[in-house]
CSV table of C-alpha atoms and ligand atoms in Angstrom, one decimal:
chain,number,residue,atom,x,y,z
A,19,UNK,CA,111.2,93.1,69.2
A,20,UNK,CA,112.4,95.3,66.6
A,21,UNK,CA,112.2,98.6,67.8
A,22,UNK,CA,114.5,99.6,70.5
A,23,UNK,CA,113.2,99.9,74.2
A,24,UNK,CA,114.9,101.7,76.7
A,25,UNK,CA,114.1,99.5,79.3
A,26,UNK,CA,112.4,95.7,79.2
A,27,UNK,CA,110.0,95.2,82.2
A,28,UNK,CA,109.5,91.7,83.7
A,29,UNK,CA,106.2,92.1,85.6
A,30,UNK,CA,104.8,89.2,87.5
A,31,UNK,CA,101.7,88.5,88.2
A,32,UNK,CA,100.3,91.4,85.8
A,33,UNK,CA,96.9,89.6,85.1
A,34,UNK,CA,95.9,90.1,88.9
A,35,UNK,CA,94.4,93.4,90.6
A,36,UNK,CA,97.2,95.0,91.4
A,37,UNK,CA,99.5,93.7,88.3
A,38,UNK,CA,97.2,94.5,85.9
A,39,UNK,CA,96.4,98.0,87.3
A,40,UNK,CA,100.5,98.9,87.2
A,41,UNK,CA,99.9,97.3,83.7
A,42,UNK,CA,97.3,99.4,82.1
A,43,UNK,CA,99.3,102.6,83.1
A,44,UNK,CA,102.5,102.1,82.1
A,45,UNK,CA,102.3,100.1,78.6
A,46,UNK,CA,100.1,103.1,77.5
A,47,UNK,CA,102.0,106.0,78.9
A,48,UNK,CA,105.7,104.4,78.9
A,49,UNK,CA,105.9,103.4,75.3
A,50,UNK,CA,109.6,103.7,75.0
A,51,UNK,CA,109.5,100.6,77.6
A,52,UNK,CA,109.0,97.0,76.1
A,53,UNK,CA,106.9,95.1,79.3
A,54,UNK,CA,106.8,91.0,79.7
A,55,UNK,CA,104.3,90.0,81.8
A,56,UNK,CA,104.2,86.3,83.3
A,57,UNK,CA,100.9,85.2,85.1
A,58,UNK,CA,99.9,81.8,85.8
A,59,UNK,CA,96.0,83.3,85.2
A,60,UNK,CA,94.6,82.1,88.5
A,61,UNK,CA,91.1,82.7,89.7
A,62,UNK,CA,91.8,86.1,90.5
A,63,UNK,CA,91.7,87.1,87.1
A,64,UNK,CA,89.1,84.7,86.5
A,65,UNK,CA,91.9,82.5,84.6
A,66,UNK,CA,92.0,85.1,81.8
A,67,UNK,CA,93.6,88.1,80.6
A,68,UNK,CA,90.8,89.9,81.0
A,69,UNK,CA,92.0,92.8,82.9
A,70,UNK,CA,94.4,93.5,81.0
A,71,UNK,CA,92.6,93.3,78.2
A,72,UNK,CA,93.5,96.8,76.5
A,73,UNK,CA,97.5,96.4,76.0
A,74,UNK,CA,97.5,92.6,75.3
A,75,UNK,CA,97.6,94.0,71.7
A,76,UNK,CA,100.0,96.3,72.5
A,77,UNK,CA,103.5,96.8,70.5
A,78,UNK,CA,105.3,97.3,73.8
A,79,UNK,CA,103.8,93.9,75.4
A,80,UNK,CA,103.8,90.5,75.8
A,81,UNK,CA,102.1,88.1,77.6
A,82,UNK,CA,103.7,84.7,78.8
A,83,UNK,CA,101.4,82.0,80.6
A,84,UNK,CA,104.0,80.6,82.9
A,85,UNK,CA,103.6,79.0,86.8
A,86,UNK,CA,106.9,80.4,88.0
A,87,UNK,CA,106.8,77.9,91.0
A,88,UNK,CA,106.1,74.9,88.6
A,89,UNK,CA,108.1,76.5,85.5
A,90,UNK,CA,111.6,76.9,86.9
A,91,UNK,CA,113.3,75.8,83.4
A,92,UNK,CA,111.0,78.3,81.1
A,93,UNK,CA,112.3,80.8,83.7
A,94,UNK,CA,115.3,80.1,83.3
A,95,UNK,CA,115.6,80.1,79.7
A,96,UNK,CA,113.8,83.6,79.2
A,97,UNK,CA,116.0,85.5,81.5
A,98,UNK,CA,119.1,83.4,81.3
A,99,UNK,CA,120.0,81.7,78.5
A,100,UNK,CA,118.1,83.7,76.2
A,101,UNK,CA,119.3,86.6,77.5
A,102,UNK,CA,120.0,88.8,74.7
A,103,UNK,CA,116.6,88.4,73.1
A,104,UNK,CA,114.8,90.6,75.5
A,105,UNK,CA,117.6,91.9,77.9
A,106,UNK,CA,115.1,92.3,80.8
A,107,UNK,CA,116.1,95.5,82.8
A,108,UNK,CA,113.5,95.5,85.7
A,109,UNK,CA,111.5,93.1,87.5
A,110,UNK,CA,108.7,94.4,89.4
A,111,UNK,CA,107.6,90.9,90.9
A,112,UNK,CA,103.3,91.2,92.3
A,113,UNK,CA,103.0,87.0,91.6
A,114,UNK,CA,101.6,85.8,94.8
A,115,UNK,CA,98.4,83.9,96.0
A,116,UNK,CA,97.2,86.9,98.3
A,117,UNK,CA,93.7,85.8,99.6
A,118,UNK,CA,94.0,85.7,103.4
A,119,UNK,CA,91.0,83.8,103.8
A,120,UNK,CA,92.0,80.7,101.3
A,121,UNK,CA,95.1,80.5,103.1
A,122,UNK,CA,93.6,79.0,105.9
A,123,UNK,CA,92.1,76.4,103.8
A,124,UNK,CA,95.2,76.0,102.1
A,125,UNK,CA,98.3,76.5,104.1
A,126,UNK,CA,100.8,73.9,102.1
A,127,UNK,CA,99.7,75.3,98.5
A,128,UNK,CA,100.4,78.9,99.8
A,129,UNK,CA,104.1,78.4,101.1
A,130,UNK,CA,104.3,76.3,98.2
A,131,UNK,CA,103.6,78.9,95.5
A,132,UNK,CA,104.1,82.3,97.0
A,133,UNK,CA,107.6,81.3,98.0
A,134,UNK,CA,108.9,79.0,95.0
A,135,UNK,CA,107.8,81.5,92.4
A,136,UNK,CA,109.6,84.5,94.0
A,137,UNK,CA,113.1,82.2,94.3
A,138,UNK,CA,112.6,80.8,91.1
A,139,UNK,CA,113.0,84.1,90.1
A,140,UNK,CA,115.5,85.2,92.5
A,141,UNK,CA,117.6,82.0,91.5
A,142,UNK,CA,117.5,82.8,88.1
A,143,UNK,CA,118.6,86.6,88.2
A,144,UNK,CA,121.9,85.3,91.2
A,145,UNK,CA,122.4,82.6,88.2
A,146,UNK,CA,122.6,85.2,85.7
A,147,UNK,CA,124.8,87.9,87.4
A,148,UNK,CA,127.3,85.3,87.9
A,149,UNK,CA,127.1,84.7,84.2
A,150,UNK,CA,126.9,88.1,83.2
A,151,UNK,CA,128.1,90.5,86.3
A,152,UNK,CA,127.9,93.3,83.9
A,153,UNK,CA,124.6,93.2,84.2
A,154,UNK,CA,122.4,95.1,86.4
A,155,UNK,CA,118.8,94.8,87.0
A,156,UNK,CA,116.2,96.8,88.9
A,157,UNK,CA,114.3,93.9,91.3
A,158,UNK,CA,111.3,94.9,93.2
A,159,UNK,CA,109.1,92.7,95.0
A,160,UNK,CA,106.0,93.1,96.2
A,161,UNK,CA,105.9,92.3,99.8
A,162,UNK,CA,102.6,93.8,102.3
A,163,UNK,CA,102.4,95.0,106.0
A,164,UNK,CA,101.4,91.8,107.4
A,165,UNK,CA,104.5,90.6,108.0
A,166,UNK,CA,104.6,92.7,110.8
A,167,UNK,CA,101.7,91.1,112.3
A,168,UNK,CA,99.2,92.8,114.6
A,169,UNK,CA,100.5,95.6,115.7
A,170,UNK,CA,98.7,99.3,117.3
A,171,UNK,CA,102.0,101.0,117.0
A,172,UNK,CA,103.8,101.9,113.9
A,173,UNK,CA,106.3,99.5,112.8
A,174,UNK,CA,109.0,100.5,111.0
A,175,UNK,CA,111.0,98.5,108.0
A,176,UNK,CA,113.6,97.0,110.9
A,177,UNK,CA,110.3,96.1,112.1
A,178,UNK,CA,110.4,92.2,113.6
A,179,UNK,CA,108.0,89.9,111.0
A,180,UNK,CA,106.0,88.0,113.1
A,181,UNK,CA,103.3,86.7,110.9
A,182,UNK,CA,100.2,84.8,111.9
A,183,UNK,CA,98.5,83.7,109.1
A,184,UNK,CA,99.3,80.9,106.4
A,185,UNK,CA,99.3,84.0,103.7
A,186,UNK,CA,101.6,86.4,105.5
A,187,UNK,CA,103.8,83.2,106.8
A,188,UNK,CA,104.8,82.6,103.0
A,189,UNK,CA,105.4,86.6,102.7
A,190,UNK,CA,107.5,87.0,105.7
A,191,UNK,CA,109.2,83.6,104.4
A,192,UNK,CA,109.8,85.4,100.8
A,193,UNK,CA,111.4,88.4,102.8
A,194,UNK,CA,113.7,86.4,104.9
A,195,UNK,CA,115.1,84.6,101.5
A,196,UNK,CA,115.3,87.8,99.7
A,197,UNK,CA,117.4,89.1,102.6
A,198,UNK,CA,119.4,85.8,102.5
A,199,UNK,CA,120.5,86.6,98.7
A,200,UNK,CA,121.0,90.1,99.7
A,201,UNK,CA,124.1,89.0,102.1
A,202,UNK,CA,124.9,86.2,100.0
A,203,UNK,CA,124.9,87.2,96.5
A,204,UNK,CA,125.2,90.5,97.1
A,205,UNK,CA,122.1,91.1,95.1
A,206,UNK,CA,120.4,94.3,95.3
A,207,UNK,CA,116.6,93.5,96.0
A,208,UNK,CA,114.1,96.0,96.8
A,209,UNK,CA,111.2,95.0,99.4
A,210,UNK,CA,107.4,97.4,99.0
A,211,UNK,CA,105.2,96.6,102.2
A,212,UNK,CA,101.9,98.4,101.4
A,213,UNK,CA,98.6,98.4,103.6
A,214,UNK,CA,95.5,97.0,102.0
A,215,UNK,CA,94.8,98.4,98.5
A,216,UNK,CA,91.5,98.8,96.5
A,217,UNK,CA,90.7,99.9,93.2
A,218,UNK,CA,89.4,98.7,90.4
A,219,UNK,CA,89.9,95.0,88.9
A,220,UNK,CA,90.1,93.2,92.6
A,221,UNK,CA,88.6,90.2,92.8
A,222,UNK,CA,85.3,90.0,94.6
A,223,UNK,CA,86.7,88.2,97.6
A,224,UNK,CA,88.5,91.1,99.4
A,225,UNK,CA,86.3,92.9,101.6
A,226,UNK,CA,85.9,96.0,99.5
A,227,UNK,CA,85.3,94.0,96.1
A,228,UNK,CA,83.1,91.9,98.1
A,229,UNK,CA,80.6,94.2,99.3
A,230,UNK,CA,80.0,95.5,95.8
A,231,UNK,CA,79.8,92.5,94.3
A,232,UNK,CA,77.3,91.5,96.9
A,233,UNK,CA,75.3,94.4,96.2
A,234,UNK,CA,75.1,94.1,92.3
A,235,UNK,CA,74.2,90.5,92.7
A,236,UNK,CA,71.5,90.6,96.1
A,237,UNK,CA,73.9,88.4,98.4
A,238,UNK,CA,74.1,88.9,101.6
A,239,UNK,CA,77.6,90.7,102.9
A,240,UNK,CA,79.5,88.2,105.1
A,241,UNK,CA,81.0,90.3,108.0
A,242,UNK,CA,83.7,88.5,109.8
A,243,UNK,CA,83.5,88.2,113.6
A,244,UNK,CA,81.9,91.5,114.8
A,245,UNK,CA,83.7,93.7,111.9
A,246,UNK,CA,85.4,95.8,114.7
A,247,UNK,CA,88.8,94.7,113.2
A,248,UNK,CA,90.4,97.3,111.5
A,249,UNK,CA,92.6,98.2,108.4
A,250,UNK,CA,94.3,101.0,106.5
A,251,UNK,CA,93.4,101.2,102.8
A,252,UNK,CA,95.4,102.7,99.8
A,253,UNK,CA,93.9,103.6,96.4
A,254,UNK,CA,95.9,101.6,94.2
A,255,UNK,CA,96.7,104.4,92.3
A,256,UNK,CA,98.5,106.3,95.3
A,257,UNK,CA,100.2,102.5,95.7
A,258,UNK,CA,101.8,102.6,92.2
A,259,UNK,CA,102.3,106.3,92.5
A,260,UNK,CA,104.8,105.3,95.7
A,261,UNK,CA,106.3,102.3,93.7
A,262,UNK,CA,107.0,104.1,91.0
A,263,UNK,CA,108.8,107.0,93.3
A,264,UNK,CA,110.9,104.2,94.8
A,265,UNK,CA,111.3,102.8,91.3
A,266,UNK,CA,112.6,105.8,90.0
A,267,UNK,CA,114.3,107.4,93.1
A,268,UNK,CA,114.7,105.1,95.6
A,269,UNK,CA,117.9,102.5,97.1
A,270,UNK,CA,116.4,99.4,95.4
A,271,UNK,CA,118.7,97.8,97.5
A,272,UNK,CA,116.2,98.6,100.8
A,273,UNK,CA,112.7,97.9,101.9
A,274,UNK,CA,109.9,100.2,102.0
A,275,UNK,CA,107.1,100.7,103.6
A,276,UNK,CA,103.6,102.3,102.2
A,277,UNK,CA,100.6,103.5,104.3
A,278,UNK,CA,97.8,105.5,105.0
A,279,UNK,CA,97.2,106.8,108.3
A,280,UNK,CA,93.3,106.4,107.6
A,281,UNK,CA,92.1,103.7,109.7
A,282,UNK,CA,88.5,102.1,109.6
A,283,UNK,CA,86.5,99.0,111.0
A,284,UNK,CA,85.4,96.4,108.7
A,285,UNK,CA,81.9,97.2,109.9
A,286,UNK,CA,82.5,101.0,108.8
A,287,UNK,CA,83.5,100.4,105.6
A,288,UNK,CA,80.6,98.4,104.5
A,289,UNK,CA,78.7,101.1,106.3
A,290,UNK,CA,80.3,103.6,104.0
A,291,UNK,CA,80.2,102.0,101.3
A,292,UNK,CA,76.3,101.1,101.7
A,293,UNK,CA,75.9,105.1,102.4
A,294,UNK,CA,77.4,105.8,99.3
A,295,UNK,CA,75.8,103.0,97.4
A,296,UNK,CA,72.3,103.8,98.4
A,297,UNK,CA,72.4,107.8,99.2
A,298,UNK,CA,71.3,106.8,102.7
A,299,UNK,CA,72.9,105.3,106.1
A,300,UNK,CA,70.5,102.3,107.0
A,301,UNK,CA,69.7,100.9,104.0
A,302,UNK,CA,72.8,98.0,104.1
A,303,UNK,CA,71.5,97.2,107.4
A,304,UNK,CA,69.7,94.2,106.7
A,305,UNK,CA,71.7,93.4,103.5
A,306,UNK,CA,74.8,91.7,106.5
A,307,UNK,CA,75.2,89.1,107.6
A,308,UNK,CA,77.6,88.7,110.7
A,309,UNK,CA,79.4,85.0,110.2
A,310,UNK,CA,82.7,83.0,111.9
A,311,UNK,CA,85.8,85.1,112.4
A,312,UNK,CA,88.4,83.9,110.6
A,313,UNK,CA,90.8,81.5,112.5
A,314,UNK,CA,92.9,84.2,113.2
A,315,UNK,CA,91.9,88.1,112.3
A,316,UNK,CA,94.9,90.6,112.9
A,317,UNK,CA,93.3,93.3,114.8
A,318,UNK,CA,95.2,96.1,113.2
A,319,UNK,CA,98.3,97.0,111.0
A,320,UNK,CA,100.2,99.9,111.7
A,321,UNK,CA,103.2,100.9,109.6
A,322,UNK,CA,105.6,103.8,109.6
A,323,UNK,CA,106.2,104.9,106.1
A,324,UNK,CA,108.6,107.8,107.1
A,325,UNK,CA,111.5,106.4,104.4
A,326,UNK,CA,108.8,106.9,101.7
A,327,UNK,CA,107.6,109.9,102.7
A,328,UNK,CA,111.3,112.0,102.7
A,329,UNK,CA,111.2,110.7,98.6
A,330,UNK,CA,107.8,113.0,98.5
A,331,UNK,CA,105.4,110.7,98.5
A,332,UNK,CA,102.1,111.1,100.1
A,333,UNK,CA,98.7,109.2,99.8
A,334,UNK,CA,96.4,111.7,97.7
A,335,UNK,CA,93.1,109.4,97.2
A,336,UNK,CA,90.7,110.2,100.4
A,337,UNK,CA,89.0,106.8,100.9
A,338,UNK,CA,85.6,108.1,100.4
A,339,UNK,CA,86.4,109.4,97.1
A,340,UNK,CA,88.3,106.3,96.0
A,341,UNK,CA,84.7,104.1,97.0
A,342,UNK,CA,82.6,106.4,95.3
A,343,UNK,CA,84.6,106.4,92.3
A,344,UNK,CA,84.2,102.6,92.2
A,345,UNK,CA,80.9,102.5,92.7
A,346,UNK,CA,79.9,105.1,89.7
A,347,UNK,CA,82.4,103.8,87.3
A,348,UNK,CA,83.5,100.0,88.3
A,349,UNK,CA,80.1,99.2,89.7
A,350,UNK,CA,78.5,98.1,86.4
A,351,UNK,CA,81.0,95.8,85.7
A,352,UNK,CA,81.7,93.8,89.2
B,10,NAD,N1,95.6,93.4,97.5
B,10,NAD,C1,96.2,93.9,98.6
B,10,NAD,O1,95.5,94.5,99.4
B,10,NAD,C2,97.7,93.7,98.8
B,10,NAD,C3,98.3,94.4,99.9
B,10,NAD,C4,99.6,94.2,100.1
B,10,NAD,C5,100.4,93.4,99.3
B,10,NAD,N2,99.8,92.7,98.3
B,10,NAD,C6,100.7,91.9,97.4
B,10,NAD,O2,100.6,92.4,96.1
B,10,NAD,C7,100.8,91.4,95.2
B,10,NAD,C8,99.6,91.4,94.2
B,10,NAD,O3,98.4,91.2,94.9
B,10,NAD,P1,97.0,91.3,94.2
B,10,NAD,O4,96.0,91.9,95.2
B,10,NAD,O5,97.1,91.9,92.8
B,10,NAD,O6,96.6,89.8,94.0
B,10,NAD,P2,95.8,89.0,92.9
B,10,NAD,O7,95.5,87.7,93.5
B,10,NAD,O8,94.7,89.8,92.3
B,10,NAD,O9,96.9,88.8,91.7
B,10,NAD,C9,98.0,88.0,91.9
B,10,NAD,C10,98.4,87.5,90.5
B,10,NAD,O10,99.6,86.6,90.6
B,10,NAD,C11,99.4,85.5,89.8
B,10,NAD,N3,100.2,84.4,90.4
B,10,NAD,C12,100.1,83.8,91.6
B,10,NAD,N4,101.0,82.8,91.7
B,10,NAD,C13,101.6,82.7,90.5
B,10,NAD,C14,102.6,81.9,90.0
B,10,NAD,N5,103.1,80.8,90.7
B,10,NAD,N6,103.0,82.0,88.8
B,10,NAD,C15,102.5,83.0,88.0
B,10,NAD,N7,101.6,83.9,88.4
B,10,NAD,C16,101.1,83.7,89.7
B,10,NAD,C17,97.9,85.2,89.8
B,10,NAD,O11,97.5,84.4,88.7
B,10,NAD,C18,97.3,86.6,89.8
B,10,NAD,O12,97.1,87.1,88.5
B,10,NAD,C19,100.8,90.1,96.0
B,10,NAD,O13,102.2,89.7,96.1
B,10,NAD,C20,100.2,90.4,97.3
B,10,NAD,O14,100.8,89.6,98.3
B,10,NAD,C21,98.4,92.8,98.0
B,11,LIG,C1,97.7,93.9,103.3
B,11,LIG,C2,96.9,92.7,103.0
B,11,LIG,O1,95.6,93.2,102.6
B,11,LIG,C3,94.6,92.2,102.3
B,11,LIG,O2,94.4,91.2,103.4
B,11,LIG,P1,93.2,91.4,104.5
B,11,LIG,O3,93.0,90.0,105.0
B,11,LIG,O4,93.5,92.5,105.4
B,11,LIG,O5,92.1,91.9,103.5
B,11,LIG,P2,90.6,91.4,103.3
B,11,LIG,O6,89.9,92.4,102.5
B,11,LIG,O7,90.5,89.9,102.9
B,11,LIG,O8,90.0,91.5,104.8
B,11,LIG,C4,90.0,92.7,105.5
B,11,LIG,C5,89.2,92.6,106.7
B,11,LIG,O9,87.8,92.4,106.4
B,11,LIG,C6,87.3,91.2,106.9
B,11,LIG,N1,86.4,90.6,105.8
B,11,LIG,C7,86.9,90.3,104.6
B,11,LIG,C8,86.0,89.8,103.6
B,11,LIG,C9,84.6,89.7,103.9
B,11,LIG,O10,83.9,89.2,103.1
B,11,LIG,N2,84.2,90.0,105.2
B,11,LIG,C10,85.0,90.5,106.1
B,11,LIG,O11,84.6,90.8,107.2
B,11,LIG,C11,88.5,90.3,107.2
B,11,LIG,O12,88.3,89.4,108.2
B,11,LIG,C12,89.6,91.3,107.6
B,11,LIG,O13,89.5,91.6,108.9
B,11,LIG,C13,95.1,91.5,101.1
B,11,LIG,O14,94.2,90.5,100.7
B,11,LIG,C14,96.5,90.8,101.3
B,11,LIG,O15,97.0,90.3,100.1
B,11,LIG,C15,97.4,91.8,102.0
B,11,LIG,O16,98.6,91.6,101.8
């Protein structure tokens, strides 16, 4: 580095869909801020750097290939020992596995990775505070609303976690630790539990990315169950809008919820989506296909997201505009 940065970004898990989106906006329009971004490059990015794709040339970036459940001493070294080389500021940590669906196949792997790479990190920033206690650094991690579990009423961030899948298990099980260093260490740590997100550069095994992807390729779209199960869905642009409000103005020593009180069937939104896609209502019919539920399928999340809201943040995206963008300007590219 030899311009100086006001700030140096950590950013986990920046070659996934929601990484990579927080990515493309900020190395561009923050150019004062030097970002590091460690991704193991999983499936999910098709195990390339391909969504990020623009910035990896960028002055203001740098890309490190790095398991941080299997990579403990790399860790270590870059935010540690080597501290003064990059002086990392902020960690804004997205590294999970987050496909509901493969955690059922692969509980062990999940606890495994989602909750070793987050206390990898976290052991590595309570190891360097008690080297350095002058330091101070700006720790968000991206947590979602399934902790909570089902729920039909809105569930606030005192909320109980009562997880019940393999995925949200090793979320819940991140919180719980992060709260443990919280008491312990005295570390601040700031929690972000969003509702689903969409947007462009998701990987064509979430619903949304899946119908599309479906469509452009003429499979048939799996519907889980009888696709009465619903969700609330952010743009991921109004997600990033409300992490950077927390980011910038928020106790990053709390958690935070972030939601949309838009709620929709699964069935609906491949409706909608097949209304937009086709300029008519019936025309998906008979591109469905109505399969096994999963083993378990949360009926419903419902948040409260009051604490977000008194910083000023609201949702501005309506869903039907945020599918309709991705059909006429993602589409071709799914
Ligand atoms: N997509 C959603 O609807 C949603 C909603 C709520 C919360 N979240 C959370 O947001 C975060 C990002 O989700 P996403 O949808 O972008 O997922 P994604 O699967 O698209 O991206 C995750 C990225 O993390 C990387 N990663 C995973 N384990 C890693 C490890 N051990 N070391 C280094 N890199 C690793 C992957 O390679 C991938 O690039 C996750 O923590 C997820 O739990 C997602
Ligand atoms: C907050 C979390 O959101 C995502 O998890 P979730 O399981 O709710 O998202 P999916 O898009 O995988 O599933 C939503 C809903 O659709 C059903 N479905 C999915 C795919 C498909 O091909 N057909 C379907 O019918 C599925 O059973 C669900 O009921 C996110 O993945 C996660 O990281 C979150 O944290």
């Amino acid at each position: 580095m030899t311009k100086v940065y006001t700030k140096c970004i950590l950013v986990t898990g920046g070659a996934g869909f929601i990484g990579s989106n927080f990515l493309n906006h900020f190395v561009k329009n923050y150019p004062n801020y030097y970002f590091i971004c460690i991704d193991k490059l999983s499936y999910s990015s098709d195990n390339s750097t391909k969504n990020i794709i623009d910035i990896t040339d960028a002055e203001n970036f740098k890309f490190i290939k790095l398991d941080l459940a299997e990579s403990y001493l790399d860790l270590f070294q870059l935010l540690v020992t080597d501290y003064e080389i990059y002086q990392i500021t902020d960690i804004i940590n997205f590294a999970a596995e987050s496909c509901v669906d493969k955690s059922f196949e692969s509980p062990l792997y999940f606890t495994k990775n989602n909750i070793l790479s987050t206390q990898n990190l976290l052991e590595c920033y309570r190891l360097l505070k008690k080297s350095r206690p002058e330091v101070n650094i700006n720790f968000l991690h991206i947590s979602t609303d399934e902790v909570y579990g089902d729920s039909d009423i809105d569930v606030n961030e005192q909320g109980i976690l009562n997880p019940t899948n393999p995925y949200s298990a090793s979320k819940a099980a991140v919180d719980l630790i992060i709260n443990s260093y919280r008491y312990s260490y005295k570390l601040p740590i700031c929690i972000i539990r969003p509702n689903n997100i969409y947007g462009p550069y998701q990987y064509p095994e979430k619903i949304i990315s899946r119908t599309l992807h479906c469509l452009k390729h003429g499979k048939k779209i799996p519907i889980h169950g009888s696709g009465s199960n619903k969700r609330r869905y952010l743009h991921v642009k109004d997600f990033l809008n409300g992490l950077q409000l927390i980011w910038e103005n928020g106790n990053l020593d709390d958690s935070y919820n972030i939601g949309n009180d838009f709620e929709i069937s699964n069935y609906a939104v491949i409706k909608l989506i097949g209304e937009l896609f086709f300029g008519n209502k019936s025309e998906i019919d008979d591109k469905v296909v109505f399969v096994n539920d999963r083993e378990y399928n949360d009926l419903q999340y419902s948040i409260n997201d009051d604490k977000i809201k008194q910083l000023g943040w609201k949702p501005e995206i309506d869903f039907r505009s945020g599918i309709k963008d991705l059909i006429d300007n993602y589409y071709p590219y799914l």
